[in-house]
Short mmCIF file of C-alpha atoms in Angstrom, two decimals:
data_model
loop_
_atom_site.label_atom_id
_atom_site.label_comp_id
_atom_site.label_asym_id
_atom_site.label_seq_id
_atom_site.Cartn_x
_atom_site.Cartn_y
_atom_site.Cartn_z
CA MET A 1 -12.79 23.65 26.34
CA THR A 2 -15.24 26.22 27.01
CA THR A 3 -18.54 26.36 25.26
CA THR A 4 -17.45 29.27 23.02
CA GLU A 5 -14.21 27.52 22.27
CA ALA A 6 -16.56 24.40 21.25
CA GLN A 7 -18.88 26.56 19.02
CA LEU A 8 -15.49 28.36 17.12
CA ALA A 9 -14.04 24.42 16.80
CA GLU A 10 -17.57 23.46 15.05
CA ALA A 11 -17.27 26.48 12.82
CA VAL A 12 -14.19 26.18 11.54
CA SER A 13 -14.43 22.33 11.31
CA VAL A 14 -13.18 20.96 7.89
CA ASP A 15 -15.14 17.79 8.45
CA ALA A 16 -16.83 16.82 4.95
CA PRO A 17 -20.55 17.30 4.79
CA PRO A 18 -22.74 14.29 5.05
CA SER A 19 -23.36 14.41 1.35
CA ALA A 20 -19.66 14.58 0.17
CA ALA A 21 -18.98 10.45 0.87
CA ARG A 22 -21.87 9.81 -1.18
CA ASN A 23 -21.37 12.19 -3.75
CA THR A 24 -17.62 10.45 -4.07
CA TRP A 25 -19.08 6.80 -4.47
CA ARG A 26 -21.68 8.01 -6.68
CA ARG A 27 -18.64 9.37 -9.25
CA PHE A 28 -16.48 6.68 -8.25
CA ARG A 29 -19.19 4.10 -9.57
CA ARG A 30 -19.27 5.76 -12.69
CA GLU A 31 -15.57 4.99 -13.22
CA PRO A 32 -15.77 1.12 -15.12
CA LEU A 33 -11.87 0.60 -14.52
CA GLY A 34 -12.34 1.65 -10.72
CA MET A 35 -15.04 -0.67 -10.11
CA ALA A 36 -13.32 -3.54 -11.91
CA ALA A 37 -10.06 -2.56 -10.09
CA LEU A 38 -11.90 -2.60 -6.67
CA VAL A 39 -13.19 -6.06 -7.54
CA VAL A 40 -9.90 -7.46 -8.24
CA LEU A 41 -8.55 -6.35 -5.10
CA VAL A 42 -11.47 -7.61 -3.17
CA LEU A 43 -11.22 -11.08 -4.91
CA LEU A 44 -7.39 -11.03 -3.86
CA VAL A 45 -8.11 -10.30 -0.47
CA PHE A 46 -10.82 -13.05 -0.11
CA VAL A 47 -8.41 -15.27 -1.87
CA ALA A 48 -5.59 -14.49 1.14
CA VAL A 49 -8.23 -14.52 3.83
CA ALA A 50 -9.71 -17.63 2.62
CA ALA A 51 -6.76 -19.62 1.51
CA PRO A 52 -7.23 -22.55 3.94
CA LEU A 53 -10.69 -23.11 2.41
CA LEU A 54 -9.47 -22.95 -0.74
CA ALA A 55 -6.43 -25.04 -0.69
CA ALA A 56 -4.40 -27.17 1.46
CA TYR A 57 -0.98 -25.65 2.49
CA PRO A 58 1.70 -27.02 -0.03
CA SER A 59 4.57 -28.80 1.59
CA GLY A 60 6.56 -31.93 1.41
CA TYR A 61 7.01 -33.58 -2.09
CA GLY A 62 4.16 -34.53 -4.75
CA ASP A 63 3.70 -37.50 -6.81
CA THR A 64 3.91 -35.39 -10.15
CA VAL A 65 6.80 -33.17 -11.04
CA LEU A 66 6.50 -30.54 -13.46
CA ALA A 67 2.92 -31.51 -14.60
CA PRO A 68 1.41 -28.80 -16.65
CA PRO A 69 -1.74 -27.24 -16.01
CA SER A 70 -4.85 -29.87 -16.10
CA GLY A 71 -7.81 -30.93 -14.50
CA ALA A 72 -6.17 -32.46 -11.40
CA HIS A 73 -3.45 -29.28 -11.06
CA TRP A 74 -5.11 -26.25 -12.17
CA PHE A 75 -1.83 -24.26 -12.37
CA GLY A 76 0.20 -27.55 -12.83
CA THR A 77 3.02 -28.54 -10.55
CA ASP A 78 6.61 -27.36 -9.77
CA SER A 79 10.02 -29.06 -9.47
CA LEU A 80 8.55 -30.78 -5.97
CA GLY A 81 5.46 -31.99 -7.17
CA LEU A 82 3.36 -29.57 -5.03
CA ASP A 83 0.54 -27.63 -6.48
CA VAL A 84 1.07 -24.10 -7.95
CA PHE A 85 -2.34 -23.04 -7.55
CA ALA A 86 -2.27 -23.90 -3.85
CA GLU A 87 1.18 -21.72 -3.87
CA VAL A 88 -0.40 -19.11 -5.62
CA VAL A 89 -3.19 -18.84 -2.94
CA TRP A 90 -1.21 -19.20 -0.02
CA GLY A 91 1.45 -16.84 -1.43
CA ALA A 92 -1.51 -14.34 -1.79
CA GLN A 93 -1.84 -14.45 2.03
CA GLN A 94 1.99 -13.79 2.87
CA SER A 95 2.32 -10.92 -0.16
CA LEU A 96 -0.88 -9.01 1.20
CA LEU A 97 0.19 -9.13 4.67
CA VAL A 98 3.93 -7.82 3.81
CA ALA A 99 2.12 -5.11 1.55
CA ALA A 100 -0.54 -4.35 4.04
CA ALA A 101 1.63 -3.90 7.11
CA ALA A 102 4.79 -2.21 5.27
CA SER A 103 2.23 0.18 3.90
CA LEU A 104 0.84 0.92 7.39
CA ILE A 105 3.91 1.72 8.72
CA ALA A 106 5.43 3.73 5.92
CA ILE A 107 1.99 5.71 5.89
CA VAL A 108 1.34 6.46 9.49
CA PHE A 109 5.18 7.49 9.86
CA GLY A 110 5.40 9.29 6.40
CA THR A 111 2.10 11.38 7.21
CA LEU A 112 3.03 12.04 10.72
CA LEU A 113 6.48 13.66 9.77
CA ALA A 114 4.76 15.41 6.73
CA VAL A 115 1.99 16.93 8.98
CA ILE A 116 4.27 18.07 11.83
CA GLY A 117 7.16 19.50 9.08
CA ALA A 118 4.35 21.07 7.32
CA TYR A 119 2.86 22.92 10.91
CA PHE A 120 6.45 23.66 12.71
CA ARG A 121 8.46 25.38 9.66
CA ARG A 122 12.03 25.36 11.54
CA ILE A 123 11.35 21.26 11.77
CA ASP A 124 10.26 20.99 7.95
CA SER A 125 13.74 22.05 6.51
CA VAL A 126 15.62 19.17 8.38
CA ILE A 127 12.50 16.73 7.42
CA SER A 128 12.69 17.80 3.82
CA VAL A 129 16.63 17.16 3.72
CA ILE A 130 16.20 13.87 5.09
CA VAL A 131 13.32 12.85 2.58
CA ASP A 132 15.28 14.38 -0.38
CA LEU A 133 18.24 12.43 0.48
CA THR A 134 16.61 9.30 1.07
CA LEU A 135 14.78 9.51 -2.30
CA SER A 136 18.09 10.14 -3.80
CA LEU A 137 19.68 6.82 -2.62
CA PRO A 138 19.83 3.74 -4.86
CA ILE A 139 16.65 2.06 -2.80
CA LEU A 140 16.60 -1.48 -4.36
CA PRO A 141 20.19 -2.20 -3.53
CA LEU A 142 20.05 -0.81 -0.02
CA MET A 143 17.17 -2.94 0.72
CA ILE A 144 19.14 -6.15 -0.35
CA LEU A 145 22.23 -4.85 1.59
CA VAL A 146 19.80 -4.47 4.78
CA ALA A 147 17.69 -7.96 4.32
CA ALA A 148 20.98 -9.37 3.47
CA LEU A 149 22.57 -8.48 6.59
CA VAL A 150 19.90 -8.79 8.99
CA GLY A 151 18.63 -12.28 7.52
CA PRO A 152 15.40 -13.21 5.61
CA SER A 153 12.33 -13.11 7.63
CA THR A 154 8.58 -11.56 7.17
CA MET A 155 9.78 -8.92 9.72
CA THR A 156 12.83 -8.03 8.27
CA ILE A 157 10.85 -7.79 4.73
CA ILE A 158 8.18 -5.52 6.40
CA LEU A 159 10.74 -3.44 8.05
CA VAL A 160 12.83 -2.88 5.04
CA ILE A 161 10.26 -1.98 2.70
CA ALA A 162 8.66 0.58 5.15
CA ALA A 163 11.72 2.23 5.92
CA PHE A 164 12.52 2.82 2.35
CA SER A 165 8.53 3.83 1.35
CA TRP A 166 7.66 6.67 4.08
CA PRO A 167 9.98 9.20 2.42
CA GLU A 168 7.74 9.19 -0.92
CA VAL A 169 4.39 9.57 1.22
CA THR A 170 6.03 12.33 3.44
CA ARG A 171 6.87 14.03 0.05
CA VAL A 172 3.46 13.71 -1.16
CA VAL A 173 1.31 14.70 2.16
CA ARG A 174 3.66 17.62 2.87
CA SER A 175 2.71 19.54 -0.27
CA GLN A 176 -0.75 19.02 0.51
CA ALA A 177 -0.25 19.80 4.33
CA LEU A 178 1.64 22.90 3.30
CA SER A 179 -1.37 24.73 1.41
CA VAL A 180 -3.53 23.83 4.60
CA VAL A 181 -1.80 25.42 7.22
CA ARG A 182 -1.87 28.39 5.45
CA LEU A 183 -5.64 28.52 5.31
CA PRO A 184 -7.86 31.09 7.28
CA TYR A 185 -9.42 28.17 9.32
CA VAL A 186 -6.10 26.96 10.79
CA ASP A 187 -5.24 30.44 11.94
CA ALA A 188 -8.32 31.22 13.40
CA ALA A 189 -7.87 27.52 15.23
CA ARG A 190 -4.34 29.53 16.73
CA LEU A 191 -6.40 31.62 18.07
CA MET A 192 -8.75 29.51 19.79
CA THR A 193 -6.20 27.42 21.39
CA GLY A 194 -2.37 27.26 21.71
CA SER A 195 -2.29 23.26 21.43
CA PRO A 196 -0.39 22.35 18.27
CA VAL A 197 -1.52 18.85 18.56
CA TRP A 198 -5.40 19.50 18.85
CA ILE A 199 -4.97 21.70 15.59
CA ILE A 200 -2.92 19.14 13.68
CA ARG A 201 -5.40 16.27 14.64
CA ARG A 202 -8.60 18.48 14.46
CA HIS A 203 -7.74 20.10 11.00
CA VAL A 204 -4.79 19.54 9.14
CA VAL A 205 -4.88 15.54 9.19
CA PRO A 206 -8.65 15.42 8.00
CA ALA A 207 -7.74 17.66 5.54
CA VAL A 208 -4.92 15.65 3.85
CA MET A 209 -6.43 12.48 4.52
CA PRO A 210 -7.91 11.38 0.70
CA LEU A 211 -4.28 11.87 -0.21
CA VAL A 212 -3.42 9.60 2.35
CA LEU A 213 -5.93 7.17 1.07
CA VAL A 214 -4.59 7.24 -2.37
CA SER A 215 -1.05 6.88 -0.83
CA VAL A 216 -2.24 3.76 1.03
CA VAL A 217 -3.00 1.77 -2.14
CA LEU A 218 0.07 2.93 -4.02
CA THR A 219 2.36 2.15 -1.55
CA SER A 220 0.70 -1.09 -1.20
CA SER A 221 1.36 -2.08 -4.80
CA ARG A 222 4.83 -0.94 -4.35
CA ALA A 223 5.38 -3.13 -1.36
CA VAL A 224 4.27 -6.26 -2.98
CA LEU A 225 6.86 -5.50 -5.76
CA SER A 226 9.66 -4.93 -3.52
CA ALA A 227 8.73 -8.04 -1.63
CA ALA A 228 8.51 -10.17 -4.68
CA GLY A 229 11.44 -8.69 -5.61
CA LEU A 230 13.61 -9.41 -2.42
CA ALA A 231 11.83 -12.92 -2.23
CA PHE A 232 12.98 -13.76 -5.79
CA LEU A 233 16.50 -12.79 -4.67
CA GLY A 234 16.34 -15.36 -1.96
CA LEU A 235 15.98 -12.87 0.68
CA GLY A 236 12.31 -13.57 1.48
CA ASP A 237 11.03 -15.70 4.59
CA PRO A 238 11.87 -19.32 3.46
CA ASN A 239 9.15 -20.41 5.95
CA THR A 240 6.25 -19.15 4.27
CA TRP A 241 5.07 -19.24 0.57
CA SER A 242 4.88 -15.86 -1.46
CA TRP A 243 4.50 -15.27 -4.80
CA GLY A 244 8.09 -13.85 -4.92
CA ARG A 245 9.25 -17.46 -3.54
CA ILE A 246 7.48 -19.21 -6.44
CA LEU A 247 9.43 -17.56 -8.92
CA TYR A 248 12.59 -18.03 -6.80
CA GLU A 249 11.98 -21.91 -6.40
CA ALA A 250 11.31 -21.93 -10.36
CA GLN A 251 14.83 -19.96 -11.12
CA GLN A 252 16.58 -22.62 -8.56
CA ALA A 253 15.17 -25.39 -10.26
CA GLY A 254 15.85 -24.26 -13.66
CA ALA A 255 12.51 -24.53 -14.64
CA MET A 256 11.66 -20.67 -15.66
CA SER A 257 11.95 -21.48 -19.31
CA THR A 258 10.90 -25.13 -19.73
CA ALA A 259 8.00 -25.17 -17.46
CA TRP A 260 6.09 -21.79 -18.46
CA TRP A 261 3.18 -22.29 -15.81
CA LEU A 262 5.67 -21.72 -12.84
CA PRO A 263 6.62 -18.08 -13.87
CA LEU A 264 3.30 -17.05 -15.22
CA PHE A 265 0.46 -17.47 -12.55
CA PRO A 266 2.64 -15.77 -9.69
CA SER A 267 3.81 -12.97 -11.84
CA LEU A 268 0.12 -12.63 -12.90
CA ALA A 269 -1.16 -12.25 -9.69
CA ILE A 270 1.72 -9.31 -8.87
CA PHE A 271 0.66 -7.63 -12.21
CA LEU A 272 -3.08 -8.16 -11.24
CA LEU A 273 -2.58 -6.34 -7.93
CA VAL A 274 -0.30 -3.52 -8.80
CA LEU A 275 -2.67 -2.76 -12.25
CA ALA A 276 -5.79 -2.88 -10.08
CA SER A 277 -4.06 -0.53 -7.08
CA THR A 278 -3.24 2.12 -9.27
CA LEU A 279 -6.37 2.15 -11.12
CA LEU A 280 -8.14 2.30 -8.14
CA SER A 281 -6.26 5.27 -6.81
CA THR A 282 -6.65 7.22 -9.91
CA ALA A 283 -10.41 6.23 -10.13
CA TYR A 284 -10.83 7.47 -6.43
CA ASN A 285 -8.95 10.58 -6.99
CA ASP A 286 -10.99 11.79 -10.04
CA ALA A 287 -14.17 10.82 -8.08
CA ARG A 288 -13.31 13.03 -5.15
CA ASN A 289 -12.35 15.82 -7.39
CA PRO A 290 -15.33 18.53 -6.78
CA ARG A 291 -14.58 19.77 -10.33
CA ARG A 292 -15.64 16.77 -12.17
CA ASN A 293 -19.72 17.12 -13.12
CA LYS A 294 -20.98 13.91 -12.85
#
């Protein structure tokens, strides 16, 4: 690239000013629900990472069966006598792993299709038809069918959830990318270079990145719900604990109604993660809005 092209690239660059991130963080800190949601998510991630330090891995059989919460067992025990607190702690590790991996695949693939379709209008019509067709399908029955045919495993759950999550990401990001490719600085970049890859990487992707960050949080929470639903139906990985598997084991033992603590604590963990993700994405979206006078 010549010196003139480099100067023009710098002139039309859409990189945010140095104070933009600080202003967003300043506005975000004034959102009490957003800060509370951030604390909850950080706490859940800490529990997942520090699971070996917080509780021993639940395996085998315990001495006390279906014991209610007590000082010895904070969340009670299940039908095998295993500590439910340990199951919830280790279930956080598996649940967050599935959510992070599935959402990462869906975000990367969905964003890539969105920006490519927005820049190349001939491809956009094909991508739009595929997205609309996928979103019109009954997702949960198809997820159950694919997971049942392939076989229960962590990788299967990740790929199944990602395969049915990317269309929503593509639709959301595409709407923003379509407005970006029509802006004057993108036209100036086209005059400067004939490389669509450089334009997309340098200008389009940074412009839609705030929306992608919001999609990451929402897609992760939906992935947790999907993974828990599949595990509750017996389609999760039988070799690892997850929040959905705790519910599945409680249902198989017929203890859902008699041992109230078995469905309560994993369901509460799922609820906290989904609620915190939703509040965090909403607060971040409000904080990055330059029209807010805070």
